Short mmCIF file of C-alpha atoms in Angstrom, two decimals:
data_model
loop_
_atom_site.label_atom_id
_atom_site.label_comp_id
_atom_site.label_asym_id
_atom_site.label_seq_id
_atom_site.Cartn_x
_atom_site.Cartn_y
_atom_site.Cartn_z
CA MET A 1 72.71 -55.21 24.66
CA THR A 2 69.87 -52.81 24.64
CA GLY A 3 70.29 -49.16 22.93
CA LYS A 4 68.97 -45.97 24.04
CA PRO A 5 65.32 -45.36 23.16
CA THR A 6 64.83 -43.16 20.34
CA PRO A 7 63.38 -39.79 21.32
CA THR A 8 59.97 -39.29 19.95
CA SER A 9 57.72 -36.20 19.46
CA ALA A 10 55.13 -35.92 22.38
CA PRO A 11 51.77 -37.37 21.25
CA LYS A 12 49.35 -35.01 19.98
CA ARG A 13 46.23 -34.22 22.13
CA ARG A 14 42.62 -35.11 20.37
CA GLY A 15 39.60 -33.57 20.52
CA ARG A 16 41.03 -29.92 20.39
CA ARG A 17 40.88 -27.45 17.63
CA ALA A 18 43.29 -24.44 17.08
CA PRO A 19 41.76 -21.33 18.43
CA THR A 20 40.23 -19.18 15.65
CA SER A 21 39.20 -15.60 16.06
CA THR A 22 35.73 -14.64 16.26
CA GLN A 23 36.62 -10.86 15.28
CA PRO A 24 35.23 -10.06 12.08
CA ASP A 25 37.93 -9.83 9.36
CA THR A 26 38.66 -6.56 8.42
CA PRO A 27 38.06 -6.01 4.40
CA THR A 28 41.57 -5.90 2.72
CA GLY A 29 41.99 -4.17 -0.88
CA PRO A 30 39.18 -2.15 -2.49
CA CYS A 31 35.86 -2.26 -0.61
CA ARG A 32 32.84 -1.00 -2.15
CA VAL A 33 30.49 0.88 0.46
CA CYS A 34 26.99 1.85 0.44
CA VAL A 35 26.21 4.51 2.94
CA TYR A 36 22.40 4.68 4.31
CA ILE A 37 21.21 7.47 6.60
CA ARG A 38 17.86 8.10 8.17
CA ARG A 39 16.20 10.69 9.92
CA SER A 40 12.84 10.27 11.91
CA THR A 41 10.43 12.64 13.46
CA ASP A 42 11.24 11.65 16.88
CA ASP A 43 14.92 13.00 16.01
CA GLU A 44 14.01 16.99 15.80
CA HIS A 45 16.15 17.19 19.05
CA GLN A 46 18.80 14.74 18.63
CA PRO A 47 22.16 14.83 16.51
CA PHE A 48 21.08 12.57 14.13
CA SER A 49 20.34 14.89 11.25
CA LEU A 50 20.95 13.71 7.52
CA LEU A 51 23.86 16.18 7.29
CA ALA A 52 25.56 15.18 10.61
CA GLN A 53 25.16 11.23 9.86
CA ARG A 54 26.35 11.86 6.16
CA THR A 55 29.57 13.93 7.20
CA ALA A 56 30.27 11.17 10.25
CA LEU A 57 30.00 8.18 7.73
CA HIS A 58 32.34 9.85 5.16
CA LYS A 59 34.92 10.48 7.87
CA TYR A 60 34.39 6.94 9.00
CA VAL A 61 35.18 5.75 5.31
CA ASP A 62 38.25 7.99 4.84
CA ASN A 63 39.87 6.27 7.81
CA HIS A 64 39.72 2.95 6.22
CA PRO A 65 42.15 2.54 3.54
CA GLY A 66 40.76 0.86 0.36
CA TRP A 67 36.96 1.81 1.14
CA VAL A 68 35.39 3.88 -1.31
CA ILE A 69 31.50 5.20 -0.98
CA VAL A 70 29.88 3.83 -4.32
CA CYS A 71 26.13 4.87 -3.42
CA GLU A 72 24.23 6.85 -0.77
CA PHE A 73 20.56 6.41 0.09
CA GLU A 74 18.53 8.46 2.76
CA ASP A 75 14.78 8.15 4.07
CA ASP A 76 13.13 10.96 6.30
CA ALA A 77 10.74 8.33 8.02
CA SER A 78 10.25 6.11 10.78
CA GLY A 79 12.30 3.04 11.60
CA ALA A 80 9.29 0.97 12.61
CA THR A 81 8.52 0.02 9.03
CA THR A 82 10.70 -1.11 5.87
CA GLU A 83 8.26 0.86 3.58
CA ARG A 84 11.02 3.31 3.02
CA PRO A 85 12.00 4.37 -0.33
CA GLY A 86 15.71 4.70 0.39
CA LEU A 87 15.86 1.35 2.06
CA LYS A 88 14.24 -0.49 -0.81
CA LYS A 89 16.70 1.26 -3.16
CA ALA A 90 19.81 0.14 -0.93
CA LEU A 91 18.36 -3.51 -0.90
CA ASP A 92 17.68 -3.65 -4.49
CA ALA A 93 21.54 -2.56 -5.13
CA ALA A 94 22.61 -4.96 -2.64
CA LYS A 95 20.77 -7.73 -4.47
CA ALA A 96 22.45 -6.24 -7.66
CA GLY A 97 25.89 -6.74 -6.37
CA MET A 98 26.33 -3.00 -6.58
CA TYR A 99 28.60 -2.79 -2.98
CA ASP A 100 30.10 -4.91 -0.48
CA VAL A 101 29.47 -3.04 2.81
CA LEU A 102 26.27 -1.10 3.92
CA LEU A 103 27.25 1.17 6.53
CA VAL A 104 25.11 3.25 9.05
CA TYR A 105 25.69 5.41 11.53
CA ARG A 106 23.95 3.56 14.24
CA VAL A 107 21.80 0.56 14.21
CA ASP A 108 18.61 2.33 14.87
CA ARG A 109 18.88 4.04 11.72
CA PHE A 110 18.54 1.07 9.97
CA SER A 111 15.54 -0.43 11.86
CA ARG A 112 13.86 -0.29 15.12
CA SER A 113 12.20 -3.35 14.86
CA LEU A 114 13.94 -6.54 15.66
CA ALA A 115 11.64 -8.52 13.64
CA GLN A 116 12.40 -6.58 10.59
CA PHE A 117 16.11 -6.14 11.05
CA VAL A 118 16.45 -10.17 11.22
CA ASP A 119 14.84 -10.11 7.82
CA LEU A 120 16.86 -7.18 6.49
CA ALA A 121 19.90 -8.58 7.92
CA ALA A 122 19.08 -11.89 6.22
CA THR A 123 18.48 -10.14 2.89
CA LEU A 124 22.08 -8.68 3.22
CA ASP A 125 23.68 -11.72 4.11
CA ALA A 126 22.06 -13.38 1.04
CA ALA A 127 23.43 -11.00 -0.93
CA ASN A 128 27.01 -11.38 0.41
CA VAL A 129 26.80 -7.82 1.91
CA ARG A 130 28.29 -7.05 5.18
CA PHE A 131 26.42 -4.59 7.76
CA THR A 132 28.59 -2.11 9.57
CA SER A 133 27.86 0.85 12.24
CA ALA A 134 30.11 3.63 12.39
CA THR A 135 29.14 4.08 16.12
CA GLU A 136 28.92 0.65 17.51
CA PRO A 137 31.22 -2.38 17.43
CA VAL A 138 29.13 -4.10 14.76
CA ASP A 139 30.37 -5.88 11.80
CA THR A 140 28.60 -9.09 10.27
CA GLY A 141 31.39 -10.45 9.17
CA GLY A 142 32.01 -12.23 12.30
CA ALA A 143 30.06 -14.34 14.71
CA ILE A 144 30.45 -11.56 17.54
CA GLY A 145 29.37 -8.90 15.33
CA ARG A 146 26.16 -10.62 14.69
CA MET A 147 25.65 -11.37 18.05
CA ILE A 148 26.15 -7.51 19.17
CA LEU A 149 24.05 -6.51 16.12
CA GLN A 150 20.94 -8.47 17.43
CA PHE A 151 21.37 -6.96 20.87
CA LEU A 152 21.69 -3.57 19.59
CA ALA A 153 18.40 -4.31 17.48
CA VAL A 154 16.57 -5.35 20.53
CA PHE A 155 17.58 -1.85 22.39
CA ALA A 156 16.42 0.09 19.39
CA GLU A 157 13.27 -1.37 19.43
CA PHE A 158 13.02 -0.81 23.19
CA GLU A 159 13.95 2.77 22.49
CA ARG A 160 11.35 3.33 20.06
CA ASN A 161 8.63 1.63 22.54
CA MET A 162 9.66 3.86 25.48
CA ILE A 163 9.34 6.81 22.92
CA ILE A 164 5.96 5.82 22.16
CA ASP A 165 4.98 5.32 25.44
CA ARG A 166 6.23 8.88 26.58
CA VAL A 167 4.60 10.35 23.84
CA LYS A 168 1.14 8.68 24.59
CA SER A 169 1.61 9.60 28.27
CA GLY A 170 2.11 13.15 27.17
CA MET A 171 -1.04 13.37 25.03
CA THR A 172 -2.99 11.61 27.99
CA ALA A 173 -1.66 14.12 30.37
CA LYS A 174 -2.82 16.82 28.16
CA ALA A 175 -6.15 15.43 27.56
CA SER A 176 -6.81 15.10 31.32
CA LYS A 177 -6.37 18.95 31.53
CA GLY A 178 -8.81 19.46 28.66
CA GLN A 179 -6.22 20.50 26.24
CA TRP A 180 -6.10 19.18 22.83
CA ALA A 181 -3.97 15.85 22.97
CA GLY A 182 -2.35 16.36 19.72
CA GLY A 183 -2.91 15.31 15.77
CA THR A 184 -4.94 16.87 13.35
CA ARG A 185 -7.13 19.40 14.59
CA PRO A 186 -10.93 19.05 14.16
CA TYR A 187 -12.52 20.96 11.26
CA GLY A 188 -14.17 24.04 12.93
CA TYR A 189 -11.50 24.34 15.54
CA LEU A 190 -8.21 25.95 15.88
CA VAL A 191 -5.67 25.09 18.53
CA ASP A 192 -4.75 27.83 20.89
CA LYS A 193 -0.68 28.10 21.13
CA ASP A 194 -0.83 29.65 24.67
CA THR A 195 -3.50 27.09 26.28
CA GLN A 196 -3.34 24.19 23.94
CA ARG A 197 -7.15 24.26 24.11
CA LEU A 198 -9.68 24.01 21.12
CA VAL A 199 -10.90 27.67 20.21
CA PRO A 200 -13.76 28.13 17.02
CA HIS A 201 -12.28 28.84 13.81
CA SER A 202 -14.18 31.89 12.47
CA GLU A 203 -14.72 30.48 8.91
CA GLU A 204 -15.43 26.94 9.33
CA ALA A 205 -17.60 27.05 12.60
CA PRO A 206 -20.41 28.21 10.41
CA ILE A 207 -20.05 25.40 8.01
CA LEU A 208 -19.91 22.88 10.62
CA ARG A 209 -22.96 23.65 12.19
CA ASP A 210 -24.58 23.81 8.66
CA ILE A 211 -23.24 20.00 8.21
CA PHE A 212 -24.92 18.94 11.16
CA ARG A 213 -28.17 21.06 10.14
CA LEU A 214 -28.26 19.42 7.03
CA TYR A 215 -27.90 15.93 8.19
CA THR A 216 -30.19 16.20 11.42
CA ARG A 217 -33.02 18.67 9.96
CA GLU A 218 -32.91 18.14 6.01
CA ARG A 219 -31.95 14.45 6.20
CA LEU A 220 -29.22 14.75 3.77
CA GLY A 221 -26.93 11.53 3.53
CA THR A 222 -23.29 12.31 4.18
CA ARG A 223 -22.55 11.77 0.39
CA ALA A 224 -25.30 14.29 -0.29
CA ILE A 225 -23.77 16.75 2.23
CA ALA A 226 -20.25 16.45 0.58
CA SER A 227 -21.63 16.94 -2.85
CA ASP A 228 -23.54 20.08 -1.70
CA LEU A 229 -20.35 21.73 -0.22
CA ASN A 230 -18.40 20.85 -3.10
CA GLU A 231 -20.89 22.36 -5.42
CA ARG A 232 -20.78 25.52 -3.09
CA GLY A 233 -16.87 25.54 -3.52
CA VAL A 234 -16.47 25.13 0.24
CA PRO A 235 -13.09 23.41 0.85
CA ASN A 236 -12.24 20.85 3.79
CA ARG A 237 -9.36 21.37 6.32
CA THR A 238 -6.96 20.45 3.72
CA GLY A 239 -8.25 22.61 1.17
CA LYS A 240 -9.66 19.34 -1.12
CA LYS A 241 -13.17 18.10 -1.86
CA TRP A 242 -15.53 16.60 0.72
CA SER A 243 -16.10 12.99 0.76
CA GLY A 244 -19.06 11.20 2.71
CA HIS A 245 -16.16 9.34 4.84
CA THR A 246 -15.20 12.74 5.84
CA ILE A 247 -18.60 14.06 6.70
CA ASN A 248 -18.91 10.71 8.52
CA ARG A 249 -16.02 11.29 11.22
CA ILE A 250 -17.41 14.79 11.83
CA LEU A 251 -20.62 13.73 12.84
CA ASP A 252 -18.99 11.02 15.30
CA ASN A 253 -16.66 13.27 16.81
CA PRO A 254 -17.38 14.61 20.32
CA ALA A 255 -15.17 17.47 20.11
CA TYR A 256 -18.04 19.48 18.89
CA LEU A 257 -19.54 19.15 22.04
CA GLY A 258 -16.90 20.96 24.14
CA ASP A 259 -15.52 17.70 25.27
CA ILE A 260 -12.24 16.20 25.00
CA ALA A 261 -11.77 12.47 24.34
CA TYR A 262 -8.47 10.60 24.00
CA ARG A 263 -7.92 6.86 24.93
CA ASP A 264 -9.59 6.48 28.45
CA VAL A 265 -9.76 10.09 29.33
CA TYR A 266 -13.00 11.91 28.54
CA VAL A 267 -13.05 15.69 29.94
CA PRO A 268 -16.60 17.28 29.28
CA ASP A 269 -17.22 20.88 28.57
CA ALA A 270 -13.40 21.43 28.01
CA HIS A 271 -13.79 24.26 25.40
CA GLU A 272 -16.38 26.10 23.72
CA PRO A 273 -19.01 23.68 21.83
CA LEU A 274 -19.97 24.15 18.28
CA ILE A 275 -23.11 21.74 18.35
CA ASP A 276 -25.73 21.26 21.11
CA ARG A 277 -25.90 18.20 22.83
CA ASP A 278 -29.57 17.35 21.64
CA THR A 279 -28.47 17.97 17.80
CA PHE A 280 -25.39 15.71 18.25
CA ARG A 281 -27.51 12.60 19.77
CA ARG A 282 -30.10 13.15 16.73
CA ALA A 283 -27.09 12.93 14.26
CA GLN A 284 -26.10 9.72 16.35
CA ASP A 285 -29.58 8.23 16.16
CA ILE A 286 -30.09 8.73 12.58
CA ALA A 287 -26.58 7.39 11.80
CA ASN A 288 -27.26 4.20 13.67
CA ALA A 289 -30.77 3.71 11.94
CA ARG A 290 -28.97 4.14 8.69
CA GLY A 291 -25.95 2.13 9.61
CA ASP A 292 -28.54 -0.89 9.93
CA VAL A 293 -29.41 -0.59 6.23
CA GLN A 294 -25.61 -0.25 5.02
CA THR A 295 -25.08 -3.50 6.96
CA GLN A 296 -27.47 -5.21 5.09
CA ARG A 297 -26.23 -3.97 1.89
CA ALA A 298 -22.70 -5.05 2.97
CA MET A 299 -23.93 -8.67 3.72
CA SER A 300 -25.19 -8.98 0.03
CA ASP A 301 -21.76 -8.04 -1.83
CA SER A 302 -22.02 -11.38 -3.56
CA ASP A 303 -24.82 -9.97 -5.54
CA TYR A 304 -22.38 -7.90 -7.73
CA TYR A 305 -20.49 -10.56 -9.72
CA LEU A 306 -18.22 -7.64 -11.38
CA THR A 307 -17.20 -5.88 -8.45
CA GLY A 308 -13.27 -5.07 -9.06
CA LEU A 309 -13.58 -6.05 -12.76
CA LEU A 310 -14.71 -2.98 -14.13
CA THR A 311 -12.56 0.04 -14.38
CA CYS A 312 -13.99 3.60 -15.13
CA PRO A 313 -12.75 4.89 -18.27
CA GLN A 314 -12.94 8.43 -17.45
CA CYS A 315 -11.13 8.62 -13.89
CA GLY A 316 -9.66 5.26 -13.95
CA GLN A 317 -11.32 4.16 -10.39
CA ARG A 318 -13.17 0.97 -10.16
CA TYR A 319 -16.91 0.38 -10.36
CA ILE A 320 -18.75 -0.91 -7.16
CA GLY A 321 -22.06 -2.21 -6.78
CA THR A 322 -24.61 0.14 -5.45
CA SER A 323 -28.25 0.00 -5.39
CA ALA A 324 -31.50 2.10 -5.03
CA ASN A 325 -35.04 1.46 -3.65
CA GLY A 326 -38.12 2.11 -5.88
CA ARG A 327 -41.82 1.94 -5.28
CA THR A 328 -41.85 -1.85 -5.79
CA ARG A 329 -38.28 -3.15 -6.18
CA ARG A 330 -34.69 -2.46 -5.64
CA TYR A 331 -32.59 -1.50 -8.68
CA ARG A 332 -28.99 -2.61 -8.61
CA TYR A 333 -25.90 -0.65 -10.53
CA TYR A 334 -22.26 -0.64 -10.90
CA THR A 335 -21.08 3.19 -10.27
CA CYS A 336 -17.64 4.60 -10.46
CA PHE A 337 -16.09 5.05 -7.06
CA THR A 338 -15.32 8.57 -7.75
CA ARG A 339 -19.20 9.23 -8.37
CA THR A 340 -20.16 7.15 -5.35
CA ARG A 341 -17.99 9.01 -2.87
CA TYR A 342 -18.16 12.73 -4.06
CA GLY A 343 -21.74 12.59 -5.48
CA LYS A 344 -23.06 13.72 -8.75
CA HIS A 345 -21.15 17.10 -8.62
CA ALA A 346 -17.89 14.89 -8.73
CA THR A 347 -15.43 15.43 -11.43
CA CYS A 348 -16.23 12.05 -13.23
CA THR A 349 -19.42 11.74 -14.79
CA ALA A 350 -19.37 8.32 -16.09
CA PRO A 351 -23.06 6.63 -16.10
CA ARG A 352 -24.35 3.86 -13.83
CA LEU A 353 -24.50 0.80 -15.52
CA PRO A 354 -27.48 -1.46 -14.70
CA ALA A 355 -26.06 -4.53 -12.73
CA ASP A 356 -28.75 -7.21 -13.26
CA ASP A 357 -28.48 -6.71 -17.22
CA LEU A 358 -24.70 -6.63 -17.20
CA ASP A 359 -24.20 -9.55 -14.77
CA HIS A 360 -26.53 -11.91 -16.98
CA MET A 361 -24.72 -10.45 -19.92
CA ILE A 362 -21.28 -11.62 -18.84
CA LEU A 363 -22.24 -15.10 -17.51
CA LYS A 364 -23.97 -15.85 -20.75
CA ALA A 365 -20.92 -14.70 -22.61
CA LEU A 366 -18.69 -17.07 -20.47
CA LEU A 367 -20.91 -19.97 -21.36
CA ASP A 368 -21.07 -19.12 -25.05
CA PHE A 369 -17.32 -18.82 -25.09
CA TYR A 370 -16.59 -22.05 -23.09
CA THR A 371 -19.20 -24.05 -25.69
CA THR A 372 -16.71 -23.27 -28.55
CA ALA A 373 -13.53 -22.53 -26.56
CA GLU A 374 -11.03 -25.19 -27.79
CA PRO A 375 -10.25 -23.93 -31.23
CA VAL A 376 -10.62 -20.26 -30.21
CA LEU A 377 -7.96 -21.06 -27.41
CA ALA A 378 -5.73 -23.17 -29.77
CA ALA A 379 -5.83 -20.16 -32.07
CA MET A 380 -5.45 -17.30 -29.84
CA ILE A 381 -2.42 -19.06 -28.05
CA GLN A 382 -0.72 -19.79 -31.14
CA ARG A 383 -0.99 -15.91 -32.13
CA ALA A 384 0.42 -14.97 -28.44
CA HIS A 385 3.27 -17.24 -29.31
CA ALA A 386 3.88 -15.90 -32.69
CA GLN A 387 3.59 -12.38 -31.35
CA HIS A 388 5.83 -13.27 -28.04
CA ASP A 389 8.63 -14.56 -30.41
CA THR A 390 8.64 -11.36 -32.98
CA THR A 391 8.68 -8.65 -30.25
CA THR A 392 11.14 -10.34 -27.74
CA ASP A 393 14.00 -8.28 -29.17
CA ASP A 394 12.06 -5.13 -29.08
CA ARG A 395 11.02 -5.73 -25.34
CA ARG A 396 14.43 -6.82 -24.22
CA ALA A 397 15.50 -3.49 -25.89
CA GLU A 398 12.99 -1.77 -23.96
CA LEU A 399 13.79 -3.42 -20.62
CA THR A 400 17.25 -2.37 -21.07
CA ALA A 401 16.44 1.28 -21.84
CA THR A 402 14.02 1.35 -18.86
CA ALA A 403 16.60 0.03 -16.40
CA HIS A 404 18.93 3.04 -17.55
CA GLN A 405 15.95 5.52 -17.22
CA ILE A 406 15.52 4.29 -13.62
CA THR A 407 18.99 4.63 -12.68
CA SER A 408 19.12 8.06 -14.16
CA THR A 409 16.16 9.01 -12.40
CA GLU A 410 17.29 7.70 -8.88
CA ASN A 411 20.57 9.55 -9.80
CA ALA A 412 18.41 12.79 -10.43
CA ILE A 413 16.48 12.24 -7.22
CA ASP A 414 19.89 12.17 -5.18
CA ARG A 415 21.35 15.15 -6.51
CA TYR A 416 18.25 17.29 -6.13
CA HIS A 417 18.36 15.93 -2.25
CA THR A 418 22.39 17.07 -2.17
CA ALA A 419 21.37 20.49 -3.60
CA PHE A 420 18.67 20.93 -1.10
CA GLU A 421 20.75 19.79 1.78
CA ASN A 422 23.92 21.75 1.01
CA GLY A 423 21.91 24.84 0.78
CA THR A 424 22.38 25.45 -3.13
CA MET A 425 18.58 24.80 -3.99
CA ASP A 426 15.46 25.70 -1.72
CA ASP A 427 12.54 23.48 -1.11
CA ALA A 428 10.28 25.62 -3.18
CA THR A 429 12.22 24.56 -6.33
CA ALA A 430 13.54 20.95 -5.20
CA GLY A 431 10.39 19.93 -3.47
CA PRO A 432 8.05 19.87 -7.04
CA ARG A 433 10.84 18.28 -9.13
CA ILE A 434 11.49 15.63 -6.70
CA ARG A 435 7.70 14.53 -6.52
CA ASP A 436 7.47 14.52 -10.39
CA LEU A 437 10.55 12.43 -10.24
CA ARG A 438 9.15 9.85 -7.98
CA GLN A 439 6.04 9.69 -9.90
CA ARG A 440 8.23 8.89 -13.14
CA LEU A 441 10.41 6.36 -11.12
CA ALA A 442 7.21 4.45 -10.17
CA GLN A 443 5.83 4.33 -13.61
CA LEU A 444 9.34 3.15 -15.10
CA ARG A 445 9.58 0.44 -12.19
CA THR A 446 5.88 -0.86 -13.14
CA ARG A 447 6.73 -0.86 -16.66
CA HIS A 448 10.33 -2.66 -16.23
CA THR A 449 8.41 -5.33 -13.92
CA GLU A 450 5.83 -5.78 -16.72
CA LEU A 451 8.56 -6.44 -19.31
CA ASP A 452 10.63 -8.77 -17.38
CA ALA A 453 7.66 -10.78 -16.57
CA SER A 454 6.41 -10.96 -20.35
CA LEU A 455 10.00 -12.11 -21.43
CA THR A 456 9.86 -15.07 -18.82
CA SER A 457 6.39 -16.58 -19.58
CA GLN A 458 4.26 -17.75 -22.29
CA PRO A 459 0.84 -18.67 -22.36
CA GLU A 460 -0.07 -22.46 -22.34
CA PRO A 461 -3.04 -24.41 -23.41
CA PRO A 462 -5.25 -26.08 -20.75
CA PRO A 463 -4.83 -29.61 -20.03
CA PRO A 464 -7.36 -32.34 -21.70
CA GLY A 465 -10.89 -31.91 -20.09
CA THR A 466 -10.37 -28.52 -18.35
CA VAL A 467 -12.88 -26.89 -20.92
CA ALA A 468 -15.39 -29.18 -20.73
CA ARG A 469 -15.48 -29.18 -16.89
CA ILE A 470 -15.89 -25.72 -16.91
CA ARG A 471 -18.31 -25.48 -19.40
CA ASP A 472 -20.61 -27.84 -17.39
CA HIS A 473 -19.89 -26.06 -14.14
CA LEU A 474 -20.94 -22.67 -15.89
CA SER A 475 -24.20 -24.63 -17.29
CA ALA A 476 -25.03 -25.80 -13.90
CA ILE A 477 -24.62 -22.73 -12.08
CA MET A 478 -26.67 -20.51 -14.26
CA THR A 479 -29.65 -22.78 -14.08
CA SER A 480 -29.35 -23.61 -10.31
CA GLY A 481 -26.34 -21.97 -8.50
CA THR A 482 -26.46 -19.38 -5.86
CA ALA A 483 -25.21 -15.83 -6.28
CA THR A 484 -22.00 -16.80 -4.35
CA GLU A 485 -21.18 -19.44 -6.90
CA ARG A 486 -21.67 -17.38 -10.15
CA LYS A 487 -19.73 -14.74 -8.49
CA ALA A 488 -16.91 -16.88 -7.91
CA ALA A 489 -16.96 -18.29 -11.47
CA VAL A 490 -16.81 -14.99 -12.65
CA GLU A 491 -13.74 -13.77 -10.53
CA THR A 492 -11.95 -17.06 -11.56
CA LEU A 493 -12.40 -17.00 -15.48
CA ILE A 494 -12.34 -13.36 -16.36
CA ALA A 495 -9.48 -10.90 -16.06
CA GLU A 496 -11.20 -7.67 -16.59
CA VAL A 497 -14.55 -6.05 -18.09
CA GLN A 498 -13.31 -3.42 -20.45
CA LEU A 499 -15.88 -0.68 -21.51
CA THR A 500 -15.28 0.55 -24.86
CA ASP A 501 -17.11 2.68 -27.45
CA GLN A 502 -18.19 -0.57 -29.03
CA GLY A 503 -19.66 -2.01 -25.78
CA VAL A 504 -18.56 -3.94 -22.86
CA VAL A 505 -16.08 -6.76 -23.70
CA PRO A 506 -15.01 -9.22 -21.13
CA VAL A 507 -11.27 -10.48 -21.10
CA PHE A 508 -11.07 -14.21 -20.24
CA LYS A 509 -8.47 -15.84 -18.58
CA ILE A 510 -6.62 -18.83 -19.92
CA PRO A 511 -7.53 -21.74 -17.70
CA THR A 512 -5.22 -24.31 -16.29
CA ASP A 513 -5.44 -27.63 -14.50
CA THR A 514 -6.17 -25.94 -11.36
CA THR A 515 -9.06 -23.74 -12.48
CA MET A 516 -11.92 -26.46 -11.74
CA PRO A 517 -11.56 -29.08 -9.01
CA PRO A 518 -11.73 -32.63 -10.54
CA PRO A 519 -15.57 -34.17 -10.53
CA GLU A 520 -17.06 -34.45 -7.10
CA THR A 521 -17.20 -37.65 -5.57
CA ASP A 522 -20.29 -39.38 -3.78
CA GLY A 523 -18.94 -37.81 -0.44
CA GLY A 524 -19.25 -34.35 -1.91
CA THR A 525 -21.59 -31.95 0.36
CA SER A 526 -22.70 -29.76 -2.83
CA GLY A 527 -24.09 -30.48 -6.33
CA VAL A 528 -21.78 -27.95 -8.05
CA PRO A 529 -18.03 -28.03 -7.37
CA PRO A 530 -16.29 -24.60 -5.98
CA VAL A 531 -14.21 -22.69 -8.51
CA ARG A 532 -10.52 -22.19 -7.68
CA THR A 533 -8.48 -18.99 -8.54
CA MET A 534 -6.48 -19.59 -11.71
CA VAL A 535 -2.74 -18.53 -12.17
CA ARG A 536 -2.58 -17.39 -15.78
CA SER A 537 -4.60 -14.71 -17.52
CA VAL A 538 -4.48 -13.17 -20.96
CA GLY A 539 -3.48 -9.28 -21.65
CA ARG A 540 -5.82 -6.73 -23.00
CA ALA A 541 -4.77 -8.00 -26.62
CA GLY A 542 -5.70 -11.60 -25.52
CA LEU A 543 -9.14 -13.43 -25.66
CA GLU A 544 -11.77 -10.65 -26.42
CA PRO A 545 -14.78 -12.62 -27.85
CA ALA A 546 -17.40 -10.64 -29.85
CA THR A 547 -20.33 -9.82 -27.51
CA GLU A 548 -23.01 -8.03 -29.01
CA GLY A 549 -25.44 -6.57 -27.03
CA LEU A 550 -23.39 -6.09 -24.06
#
């Protein structure tokens, strides 16, 4: 007898998964929120003021139980770039694990560039921080939120490009009518508010004509003209001192002919000219003739081995290579950039240094050093290790104190911003203080980076054979090398050249196995191997050999 079949459960269907929600999971429990707000220059007539954004975001957080704002950052800058102080602080705070959600009013407040937005979102994702918009269905906690986020970033970039196109179209339309298209007014003119055309500036126009006279009749150079104006106490348009670069731009501006030139639009005789066309043409001819000489000088930059290595002890600017033509030869100098730009009447009076003598002495000092470098390097590295060990605790304590000062300074800046926006402090009081605090903050961050690097690295001795290869290379290029090879060797082997009361002191880098390439094979194309850049260098208290006569 057969029994009844035993009921069994229906077979499971294979190849299917249980449906999962693609919506973002709403954070439960306490959630730390960072608020980021931004106002751009194109938002003057839009309801996106910093106060309006802050109010809306605070209300949004209040409607989410468990959410609490732990930090706020703001910027008053374009969203086309990530070089925004507030944004950098927000990202640094995310990396430090200070919050869980970054909240913005709209996606375009965060970025208007899709490529930059993707990078920013990746930075937040790596820090395990969610990105949320208060007015858009965006939360990077889910796949749909991330997809919508990228769509909104595309439209934000599109909107920015449309704004740029509209602005350019408006400026082109104004220029085609003979009006000033916009931007900084030319020196010597004012912009008439009613007609939007350029009109002569009663005080600046005579100075402008004098600039052209000095250039075309007296045949003074641009730096000489700038020096003359500075000596006479004549300020430029911004109230600062003149420079040769500013004079150069004036001499090349067709607005002084009475013409308007913007993009592809050129309107002659649009306003009253300050310079006649013959004078302007003579200025162009002189500039072109002198430009050929400057081009030849620029092509011989390799003649100056120490460019970028010398720092002026008076103003802190770099020395650059300059020259002067005598009756029988060309004289080469290293001159402070400040003096080069503003002339002999500049605030910096640092003397010029003879380039020929200085280049030769530095090369000789290099060769002398590497002739007996092994024992010197061993002693200096041993001393550096001892100094590193004995000062580790002090530097670690200073690092902690510097981090605390950075936080305190950032909080102080935020308080000044809040007071200004709430109307309890005016710009005349808050503005200068905020600028001072930002300068202090930059100094603290630089010091923090230096301390952190010094705690994690120690100088190491060069691999065997490195010093010998460098010595042979220096000996070869000093006897038969080119100027380019000598300059490359100096840049690779010297960290800086200090100008002290005792003379000129080169500070050498510690060589590594990549400082010099291995000996060249038969297939080489040059008798002297090229010099590669090194990665380690010795600080100011490092390798400073005695160099009498430098």
